[in-house]
PDB file of N, CA and C in Angstrom:
ATOM      1  N   MET A   1     -15.385  12.306  12.905  1.00 41.00           N
ATOM      2  CA  MET A   1     -16.112  12.602  14.111  1.00 41.00           C
ATOM      3  C   MET A   1     -16.857  11.351  14.518  1.00 41.00           C
ATOM      4  N   ALA A   2     -16.646  10.913  15.692  1.00 43.00           N
ATOM      5  CA  ALA A   2     -17.325   9.720  16.181  1.00 43.00           C
ATOM      6  C   ALA A   2     -18.515  10.126  17.025  1.00 43.00           C
ATOM      7  N   TRP A   3     -19.515   9.307  17.006  1.00 47.00           N
ATOM      8  CA  TRP A   3     -20.714   9.582  17.786  1.00 47.00           C
ATOM      9  C   TRP A   3     -21.085   8.324  18.518  1.00 47.00           C
ATOM     10  N   SER A   4     -21.347   8.435  19.775  1.00 47.00           N
ATOM     11  CA  SER A   4     -21.778   7.260  20.526  1.00 47.00           C
ATOM     12  C   SER A   4     -22.843   7.682  21.508  1.00 47.00           C
ATOM     13  N   SER A   5     -23.696   6.741  21.839  1.00 49.00           N
ATOM     14  CA  SER A   5     -24.703   7.025  22.844  1.00 49.00           C
ATOM     15  C   SER A   5     -24.267   6.353  24.132  1.00 49.00           C
ATOM     16  N   ASP A   6     -24.619   6.946  25.224  1.00 51.00           N
ATOM     17  CA  ASP A   6     -24.238   6.424  26.521  1.00 51.00           C
ATOM     18  C   ASP A   6     -25.405   5.630  27.081  1.00 51.00           C
ATOM     19  N   ALA A   7     -25.320   4.316  26.995  1.00 54.00           N
ATOM     20  CA  ALA A   7     -26.408   3.453  27.457  1.00 54.00           C
ATOM     21  C   ALA A   7     -26.597   3.560  28.965  1.00 54.00           C
ATOM     22  N   SER A   8     -25.585   4.075  29.676  1.00 57.00           N
ATOM     23  CA  SER A   8     -25.712   4.193  31.125  1.00 57.00           C
ATOM     24  C   SER A   8     -26.318   5.531  31.542  1.00 57.00           C
ATOM     25  N   ALA A   9     -26.635   6.387  30.574  1.00 61.00           N
ATOM     26  CA  ALA A   9     -27.223   7.688  30.903  1.00 61.00           C
ATOM     27  C   ALA A   9     -28.568   7.484  31.585  1.00 61.00           C
ATOM     28  N   PRO A  10     -28.893   8.322  32.554  1.00 67.00           N
ATOM     29  CA  PRO A  10     -30.171   8.157  33.252  1.00 67.00           C
ATOM     30  C   PRO A  10     -31.342   8.387  32.307  1.00 67.00           C
ATOM     31  N   LEU A  11     -32.393   7.626  32.515  1.00 65.00           N
ATOM     32  CA  LEU A  11     -33.606   7.790  31.718  1.00 65.00           C
ATOM     33  C   LEU A  11     -34.316   9.074  32.136  1.00 65.00           C
ATOM     34  N   PRO A  12     -35.027   9.718  31.221  1.00 66.00           N
ATOM     35  CA  PRO A  12     -35.763  10.928  31.590  1.00 66.00           C
ATOM     36  C   PRO A  12     -36.878  10.591  32.576  1.00 66.00           C
ATOM     37  N   ALA A  13     -37.282  11.604  33.322  1.00 72.00           N
ATOM     38  CA  ALA A  13     -38.324  11.405  34.329  1.00 72.00           C
ATOM     39  C   ALA A  13     -39.640  10.957  33.694  1.00 72.00           C
ATOM     40  N   SER A  14     -39.917  11.426  32.489  1.00 72.00           N
ATOM     41  CA  SER A  14     -41.126  11.003  31.794  1.00 72.00           C
ATOM     42  C   SER A  14     -40.828  10.963  30.308  1.00 72.00           C
ATOM     43  N   GLY A  15     -41.637  10.265  29.575  1.00 72.00           N
ATOM     44  CA  GLY A  15     -41.442  10.188  28.133  1.00 72.00           C
ATOM     45  C   GLY A  15     -40.936   8.821  27.709  1.00 72.00           C
ATOM     46  N   VAL A  16     -40.576   8.728  26.460  1.00 75.00           N
ATOM     47  CA  VAL A  16     -40.136   7.474  25.868  1.00 75.00           C
ATOM     48  C   VAL A  16     -38.736   7.672  25.304  1.00 75.00           C
ATOM     49  N   VAL A  17     -37.878   6.686  25.461  1.00 75.00           N
ATOM     50  CA  VAL A  17     -36.529   6.732  24.917  1.00 75.00           C
ATOM     51  C   VAL A  17     -36.464   5.757  23.749  1.00 75.00           C
ATOM     52  N   TYR A  18     -35.988   6.237  22.609  1.00 77.00           N
ATOM     53  CA  TYR A  18     -35.850   5.408  21.421  1.00 77.00           C
ATOM     54  C   TYR A  18     -34.382   5.221  21.103  1.00 77.00           C
ATOM     55  N   GLU A  19     -34.044   4.074  20.532  1.00 82.00           N
ATOM     56  CA  GLU A  19     -32.689   3.826  20.066  1.00 82.00           C
ATOM     57  C   GLU A  19     -32.788   3.126  18.722  1.00 82.00           C
ATOM     58  N   LEU A  20     -31.962   3.555  17.772  1.00 81.00           N
ATOM     59  CA  LEU A  20     -31.998   2.958  16.445  1.00 81.00           C
ATOM     60  C   LEU A  20     -31.445   1.540  16.449  1.00 81.00           C
ATOM     61  N   THR A  21     -31.995   0.717  15.587  1.00 90.00           N
ATOM     62  CA  THR A  21     -31.437  -0.614  15.350  1.00 90.00           C
ATOM     63  C   THR A  21     -30.190  -0.453  14.481  1.00 90.00           C
ATOM     64  N   ASP A  22     -29.434  -1.516  14.319  1.00 92.00           N
ATOM     65  CA  ASP A  22     -28.273  -1.470  13.421  1.00 92.00           C
ATOM     66  C   ASP A  22     -28.721  -1.095  12.010  1.00 92.00           C
ATOM     67  N   TYR A  23     -29.856  -1.625  11.588  1.00 93.00           N
ATOM     68  CA  TYR A  23     -30.397  -1.332  10.262  1.00 93.00           C
ATOM     69  C   TYR A  23     -30.689   0.164  10.126  1.00 93.00           C
ATOM     70  N   GLY A  24     -31.308   0.745  11.132  1.00 90.00           N
ATOM     71  CA  GLY A  24     -31.606   2.178  11.100  1.00 90.00           C
ATOM     72  C   GLY A  24     -30.354   3.036  11.171  1.00 90.00           C
ATOM     73  N   THR A  25     -29.356   2.586  11.905  1.00 90.00           N
ATOM     74  CA  THR A  25     -28.102   3.330  12.035  1.00 90.00           C
ATOM     75  C   THR A  25     -27.373   3.435  10.697  1.00 90.00           C
ATOM     76  N   GLU A  26     -27.624   2.497   9.787  1.00 94.00           N
ATOM     77  CA  GLU A  26     -26.992   2.560   8.465  1.00 94.00           C
ATOM     78  C   GLU A  26     -27.394   3.818   7.691  1.00 94.00           C
ATOM     79  N   LEU A  27     -28.490   4.442   8.085  1.00 92.00           N
ATOM     80  CA  LEU A  27     -28.944   5.667   7.413  1.00 92.00           C
ATOM     81  C   LEU A  27     -28.163   6.908   7.848  1.00 92.00           C
ATOM     82  N   GLU A  28     -27.381   6.805   8.910  1.00 88.00           N
ATOM     83  CA  GLU A  28     -26.690   7.983   9.442  1.00 88.00           C
ATOM     84  C   GLU A  28     -25.866   8.733   8.390  1.00 88.00           C
ATOM     85  N   PRO A  29     -24.994   8.075   7.609  1.00 90.00           N
ATOM     86  CA  PRO A  29     -24.211   8.854   6.635  1.00 90.00           C
ATOM     87  C   PRO A  29     -25.087   9.529   5.586  1.00 90.00           C
ATOM     88  N   ILE A  30     -26.191   8.920   5.245  1.00 93.00           N
ATOM     89  CA  ILE A  30     -27.109   9.514   4.267  1.00 93.00           C
ATOM     90  C   ILE A  30     -27.753  10.764   4.851  1.00 93.00           C
ATOM     91  N   LEU A  31     -28.226  10.664   6.087  1.00 88.00           N
ATOM     92  CA  LEU A  31     -28.870  11.812   6.730  1.00 88.00           C
ATOM     93  C   LEU A  31     -27.876  12.956   6.957  1.00 88.00           C
ATOM     94  N   LEU A  32     -26.643  12.615   7.334  1.00 88.00           N
ATOM     95  CA  LEU A  32     -25.645  13.664   7.530  1.00 88.00           C
ATOM     96  C   LEU A  32     -25.278  14.330   6.205  1.00 88.00           C
ATOM     97  N   SER A  33     -25.247  13.558   5.125  1.00 91.00           N
ATOM     98  CA  SER A  33     -24.993  14.150   3.802  1.00 91.00           C
ATOM     99  C   SER A  33     -26.115  15.102   3.409  1.00 91.00           C
ATOM    100  N   LEU A  34     -27.351  14.705   3.672  1.00 90.00           N
ATOM    101  CA  LEU A  34     -28.484  15.596   3.387  1.00 90.00           C
ATOM    102  C   LEU A  34     -28.400  16.864   4.238  1.00 90.00           C
ATOM    103  N   GLY A  35     -27.985  16.712   5.498  1.00 86.00           N
ATOM    104  CA  GLY A  35     -27.831  17.879   6.370  1.00 86.00           C
ATOM    105  C   GLY A  35     -26.757  18.824   5.866  1.00 86.00           C
ATOM    106  N   ALA A  36     -25.637  18.279   5.396  1.00 87.00           N
ATOM    107  CA  ALA A  36     -24.560  19.123   4.853  1.00 87.00           C
ATOM    108  C   ALA A  36     -25.041  19.836   3.596  1.00 87.00           C
ATOM    109  N   TRP A  37     -25.805  19.146   2.759  1.00 90.00           N
ATOM    110  CA  TRP A  37     -26.355  19.759   1.543  1.00 90.00           C
ATOM    111  C   TRP A  37     -27.286  20.915   1.924  1.00 90.00           C
ATOM    112  N   GLY A  38     -28.174  20.688   2.879  1.00 86.00           N
ATOM    113  CA  GLY A  38     -29.124  21.723   3.288  1.00 86.00           C
ATOM    114  C   GLY A  38     -28.474  22.883   4.020  1.00 86.00           C
ATOM    115  N   ALA A  39     -27.322  22.647   4.662  1.00 85.00           N
ATOM    116  CA  ALA A  39     -26.642  23.704   5.420  1.00 85.00           C
ATOM    117  C   ALA A  39     -26.214  24.856   4.531  1.00 85.00           C
ATOM    118  N   ARG A  40     -26.041  24.595   3.253  1.00 86.00           N
ATOM    119  CA  ARG A  40     -25.637  25.670   2.339  1.00 86.00           C
ATOM    120  C   ARG A  40     -26.706  26.753   2.231  1.00 86.00           C
ATOM    121  N   ALA A  41     -27.938  26.429   2.554  1.00 87.00           N
ATOM    122  CA  ALA A  41     -29.027  27.397   2.437  1.00 87.00           C
ATOM    123  C   ALA A  41     -29.477  27.937   3.795  1.00 87.00           C
ATOM    124  N   LEU A  42     -28.708  27.660   4.858  1.00 81.00           N
ATOM    125  CA  LEU A  42     -29.116  28.119   6.192  1.00 81.00           C
ATOM    126  C   LEU A  42     -29.115  29.632   6.284  1.00 81.00           C
ATOM    127  N   ARG A  43     -29.969  30.131   7.114  1.00 83.00           N
ATOM    128  CA  ARG A  43     -30.078  31.558   7.402  1.00 83.00           C
ATOM    129  C   ARG A  43     -30.425  31.697   8.875  1.00 83.00           C
ATOM    130  N   GLU A  44     -30.544  32.888   9.347  1.00 83.00           N
ATOM    131  CA  GLU A  44     -30.980  33.099  10.725  1.00 83.00           C
ATOM    132  C   GLU A  44     -32.402  32.571  10.877  1.00 83.00           C
ATOM    133  N   PRO A  45     -32.735  31.988  12.032  1.00 80.00           N
ATOM    134  CA  PRO A  45     -34.113  31.508  12.230  1.00 80.00           C
ATOM    135  C   PRO A  45     -35.110  32.655  12.127  1.00 80.00           C
ATOM    136  N   ALA A  46     -36.223  32.392  11.498  1.00 83.00           N
ATOM    137  CA  ALA A  46     -37.283  33.390  11.372  1.00 83.00           C
ATOM    138  C   ALA A  46     -38.129  33.407  12.641  1.00 83.00           C
ATOM    139  N   GLU A  47     -38.885  34.445  12.812  1.00 84.00           N
ATOM    140  CA  GLU A  47     -39.795  34.569  13.955  1.00 84.00           C
ATOM    141  C   GLU A  47     -40.676  33.330  14.035  1.00 84.00           C
ATOM    142  N   GLY A  48     -40.725  32.701  15.199  1.00 83.00           N
ATOM    143  CA  GLY A  48     -41.578  31.540  15.413  1.00 83.00           C
ATOM    144  C   GLY A  48     -40.912  30.204  15.132  1.00 83.00           C
ATOM    145  N   GLU A  49     -39.779  30.191  14.418  1.00 82.00           N
ATOM    146  CA  GLU A  49     -39.073  28.929  14.190  1.00 82.00           C
ATOM    147  C   GLU A  49     -38.364  28.521  15.482  1.00 82.00           C
ATOM    148  N   VAL A  50     -38.358  27.245  15.765  1.00 80.00           N
ATOM    149  CA  VAL A  50     -37.758  26.748  16.996  1.00 80.00           C
ATOM    150  C   VAL A  50     -36.538  25.898  16.653  1.00 80.00           C
ATOM    151  N   ILE A  51     -35.435  26.171  17.329  1.00 80.00           N
ATOM    152  CA  ILE A  51     -34.216  25.375  17.198  1.00 80.00           C
ATOM    153  C   ILE A  51     -34.160  24.486  18.433  1.00 80.00           C
ATOM    154  N   THR A  52     -34.144  23.188  18.248  1.00 81.00           N
ATOM    155  CA  THR A  52     -34.071  22.267  19.384  1.00 81.00           C
ATOM    156  C   THR A  52     -32.624  21.846  19.605  1.00 81.00           C
ATOM    157  N   PRO A  53     -32.284  21.393  20.800  1.00 80.00           N
ATOM    158  CA  PRO A  53     -30.932  20.876  21.025  1.00 80.00           C
ATOM    159  C   PRO A  53     -30.589  19.742  20.049  1.00 80.00           C
ATOM    160  N   ASP A  54     -31.552  18.872  19.757  1.00 80.00           N
ATOM    161  CA  ASP A  54     -31.302  17.772  18.816  1.00 80.00           C
ATOM    162  C   ASP A  54     -30.965  18.290  17.426  1.00 80.00           C
ATOM    163  N   SER A  55     -31.721  19.272  16.938  1.00 82.00           N
ATOM    164  CA  SER A  55     -31.444  19.787  15.592  1.00 82.00           C
ATOM    165  C   SER A  55     -30.100  20.511  15.555  1.00 82.00           C
ATOM    166  N   LEU A  56     -29.722  21.142  16.641  1.00 82.00           N
ATOM    167  CA  LEU A  56     -28.424  21.811  16.714  1.00 82.00           C
ATOM    168  C   LEU A  56     -27.282  20.797  16.644  1.00 82.00           C
ATOM    169  N   VAL A  57     -27.392  19.711  17.379  1.00 82.00           N
ATOM    170  CA  VAL A  57     -26.348  18.682  17.365  1.00 82.00           C
ATOM    171  C   VAL A  57     -26.241  18.040  15.985  1.00 82.00           C
ATOM    172  N   ILE A  58     -27.365  17.730  15.355  1.00 84.00           N
ATOM    173  CA  ILE A  58     -27.331  17.139  14.013  1.00 84.00           C
ATOM    174  C   ILE A  58     -26.684  18.113  13.023  1.00 84.00           C
ATOM    175  N   ALA A  59     -27.021  19.398  13.122  1.00 84.00           N
ATOM    176  CA  ALA A  59     -26.428  20.399  12.223  1.00 84.00           C
ATOM    177  C   ALA A  59     -24.913  20.473  12.413  1.00 84.00           C
ATOM    178  N   LEU A  60     -24.462  20.440  13.658  1.00 84.00           N
ATOM    179  CA  LEU A  60     -23.022  20.477  13.921  1.00 84.00           C
ATOM    180  C   LEU A  60     -22.337  19.227  13.376  1.00 84.00           C
ATOM    181  N   ARG A  61     -22.949  18.088  13.562  1.00 85.00           N
ATOM    182  CA  ARG A  61     -22.364  16.844  13.050  1.00 85.00           C
ATOM    183  C   ARG A  61     -22.324  16.839  11.531  1.00 85.00           C
ATOM    184  N   ALA A  62     -23.358  17.363  10.893  1.00 87.00           N
ATOM    185  CA  ALA A  62     -23.430  17.342   9.431  1.00 87.00           C
ATOM    186  C   ALA A  62     -22.426  18.293   8.798  1.00 87.00           C
ATOM    187  N   THR A  63     -22.076  19.365   9.492  1.00 86.00           N
ATOM    188  CA  THR A  63     -21.190  20.365   8.891  1.00 86.00           C
ATOM    189  C   THR A  63     -19.745  20.276   9.378  1.00 86.00           C
ATOM    190  N   PHE A  64     -19.458  19.368  10.292  1.00 84.00           N
ATOM    191  CA  PHE A  64     -18.092  19.211  10.799  1.00 84.00           C
ATOM    192  C   PHE A  64     -17.169  18.728   9.687  1.00 84.00           C
ATOM    193  N   ARG A  65     -16.004  19.353   9.571  1.00 83.00           N
ATOM    194  CA  ARG A  65     -15.011  18.977   8.566  1.00 83.00           C
ATOM    195  C   ARG A  65     -13.724  18.575   9.285  1.00 83.00           C
ATOM    196  N   PRO A  66     -13.464  17.274   9.442  1.00 81.00           N
ATOM    197  CA  PRO A  66     -12.287  16.828  10.200  1.00 81.00           C
ATOM    198  C   PRO A  66     -10.970  17.402   9.686  1.00 81.00           C
ATOM    199  N   ARG A  67     -10.830  17.549   8.377  1.00 84.00           N
ATOM    200  CA  ARG A  67      -9.568  18.062   7.823  1.00 84.00           C
ATOM    201  C   ARG A  67      -9.334  19.529   8.165  1.00 84.00           C
ATOM    202  N   ALA A  68     -10.403  20.265   8.435  1.00 84.00           N
ATOM    203  CA  ALA A  68     -10.282  21.678   8.778  1.00 84.00           C
ATOM    204  C   ALA A  68     -10.129  21.889  10.289  1.00 84.00           C
ATOM    205  N   ALA A  69     -10.294  20.825  11.064  1.00 79.00           N
ATOM    206  CA  ALA A  69     -10.225  20.923  12.529  1.00 79.00           C
ATOM    207  C   ALA A  69      -8.767  21.032  12.976  1.00 79.00           C
ATOM    208  N   PRO A  70      -8.543  21.615  14.145  1.00 76.00           N
ATOM    209  CA  PRO A  70      -7.169  21.711  14.662  1.00 76.00           C
ATOM    210  C   PRO A  70      -6.570  20.310  14.845  1.00 76.00           C
ATOM    211  N   PRO A  71      -5.243  20.200  14.719  1.00 82.00           N
ATOM    212  CA  PRO A  71      -4.610  18.889  14.858  1.00 82.00           C
ATOM    213  C   PRO A  71      -4.421  18.476  16.319  1.00 82.00           C
ATOM    214  N   ARG A  72      -5.390  18.722  17.122  1.00 79.00           N
ATOM    215  CA  ARG A  72      -5.336  18.339  18.538  1.00 79.00           C
ATOM    216  C   ARG A  72      -6.752  18.015  19.007  1.00 79.00           C
ATOM    217  N   LEU A  73      -6.834  17.376  20.135  1.00 78.00           N
ATOM    218  CA  LEU A  73      -8.129  17.003  20.690  1.00 78.00           C
ATOM    219  C   LEU A  73      -8.832  18.252  21.216  1.00 78.00           C
ATOM    220  N   VAL A  74     -10.039  18.449  20.788  1.00 73.00           N
ATOM    221  CA  VAL A  74     -10.834  19.595  21.211  1.00 73.00           C
ATOM    222  C   VAL A  74     -12.194  19.077  21.655  1.00 73.00           C
ATOM    223  N   SER A  75     -12.703  19.589  22.751  1.00 77.00           N
ATOM    224  CA  SER A  75     -14.055  19.217  23.166  1.00 77.00           C
ATOM    225  C   SER A  75     -14.915  20.457  23.282  1.00 77.00           C
ATOM    226  N   PHE A  76     -16.202  20.254  23.072  1.00 74.00           N
ATOM    227  CA  PHE A  76     -17.170  21.343  23.131  1.00 74.00           C
ATOM    228  C   PHE A  76     -18.289  20.951  24.076  1.00 74.00           C
ATOM    229  N   GLU A  77     -18.845  21.950  24.699  1.00 77.00           N
ATOM    230  CA  GLU A  77     -20.017  21.734  25.545  1.00 77.00           C
ATOM    231  C   GLU A  77     -21.091  22.693  25.070  1.00 77.00           C
ATOM    232  N   LEU A  78     -22.249  22.164  24.739  1.00 74.00           N
ATOM    233  CA  LEU A  78     -23.363  22.996  24.296  1.00 74.00           C
ATOM    234  C   LEU A  78     -24.342  23.159  25.446  1.00 74.00           C
ATOM    235  N   ARG A  79     -24.688  24.375  25.713  1.00 75.00           N
ATOM    236  CA  ARG A  79     -25.686  24.652  26.750  1.00 75.00           C
ATOM    237  C   ARG A  79     -26.842  25.373  26.091  1.00 75.00           C
ATOM    238  N   CYS A  80     -27.991  24.760  26.131  1.00 70.00           N
ATOM    239  CA  CYS A  80     -29.179  25.343  25.495  1.00 70.00           C
ATOM    240  C   CYS A  80     -30.099  25.906  26.556  1.00 70.00           C
ATOM    241  N   ARG A  81     -30.568  27.093  26.278  1.00 66.00           N
ATOM    242  CA  ARG A  81     -31.509  27.733  27.189  1.00 66.00           C
ATOM    243  C   ARG A  81     -32.891  27.109  27.028  1.00 66.00           C
ATOM    244  N   PRO A  82     -33.823  27.506  27.859  1.00 60.00           N
ATOM    245  CA  PRO A  82     -35.183  26.961  27.701  1.00 60.00           C
ATOM    246  C   PRO A  82     -35.682  27.146  26.275  1.00 60.00           C
ATOM    247  N   ARG A  83     -36.562  26.288  25.870  1.00 50.00           N
ATOM    248  CA  ARG A  83     -37.045  26.261  24.483  1.00 50.00           C
ATOM    249  C   ARG A  83     -37.486  27.633  23.994  1.00 50.00           C
ATOM    250  N   ARG A  84     -38.171  28.390  24.820  1.00 48.00           N
ATOM    251  CA  ARG A  84     -38.656  29.695  24.355  1.00 48.00           C
ATOM    252  C   ARG A  84     -37.504  30.641  24.018  1.00 48.00           C
ATOM    253  N   ALA A  85     -36.351  30.448  24.654  1.00 41.00           N
ATOM    254  CA  ALA A  85     -35.199  31.320  24.385  1.00 41.00           C
ATOM    255  C   ALA A  85     -34.488  30.952  23.091  1.00 41.00           C
ATOM    256  N   LEU A  86     -34.819  29.816  22.503  1.00 42.00           N
ATOM    257  CA  LEU A  86     -34.160  29.384  21.276  1.00 42.00           C
ATOM    258  C   LEU A  86     -34.955  29.770  20.027  1.00 42.00           C
ATOM    259  N   ARG A  87     -36.046  30.495  20.213  1.00 44.00           N
ATOM    260  CA  ARG A  87     -36.846  30.897  19.062  1.00 44.00           C
ATOM    261  C   ARG A  87     -36.114  31.971  18.261  1.00 44.00           C
ATOM    262  N   GLY A  88     -36.422  32.028  16.982  1.00 46.00           N
ATOM    263  CA  GLY A  88     -35.786  33.012  16.106  1.00 46.00           C
ATOM    264  C   GLY A  88     -36.059  34.441  16.546  1.00 46.00           C
ATOM    265  N   ARG A  89     -35.107  35.297  16.283  1.00 46.00           N
ATOM    266  CA  ARG A  89     -35.245  36.714  16.649  1.00 46.00           C
ATOM    267  C   ARG A  89     -35.989  37.462  15.545  1.00 46.00           C
ATOM    268  N   PRO A  90     -36.755  38.488  15.924  1.00 43.00           N
ATOM    269  CA  PRO A  90     -37.426  39.303  14.905  1.00 43.00           C
ATOM    270  C   PRO A  90     -36.378  39.988  14.031  1.00 43.00           C
ATOM    271  N   ARG A  91     -36.689  40.178  12.771  1.00 41.00           N
ATOM    272  CA  ARG A  91     -35.749  40.840  11.842  1.00 41.00           C
ATOM    273  C   ARG A  91     -36.025  42.313  11.757  1.00 41.00           C
TER     274      ARG A  91
END
């Protein structure tokens, strides 16, 4: 799975945009390995826990298994509702 950032993407209306240095990018395989390790203990979000679009993308990247993927090009589009709609459901 390849990951790239689009340097031509429009900047947000407010806030700060960060980009990793080459040195920081070297941590990516380590962080994805930690994410795959932690995914084994995932459960439904508890009341009050918030799932962000960023955490969702990292989780998908960490658990993707190229050998288990279909032998054809597949694309996905993630649409996240407002932050309050991503909170865990009561049990």
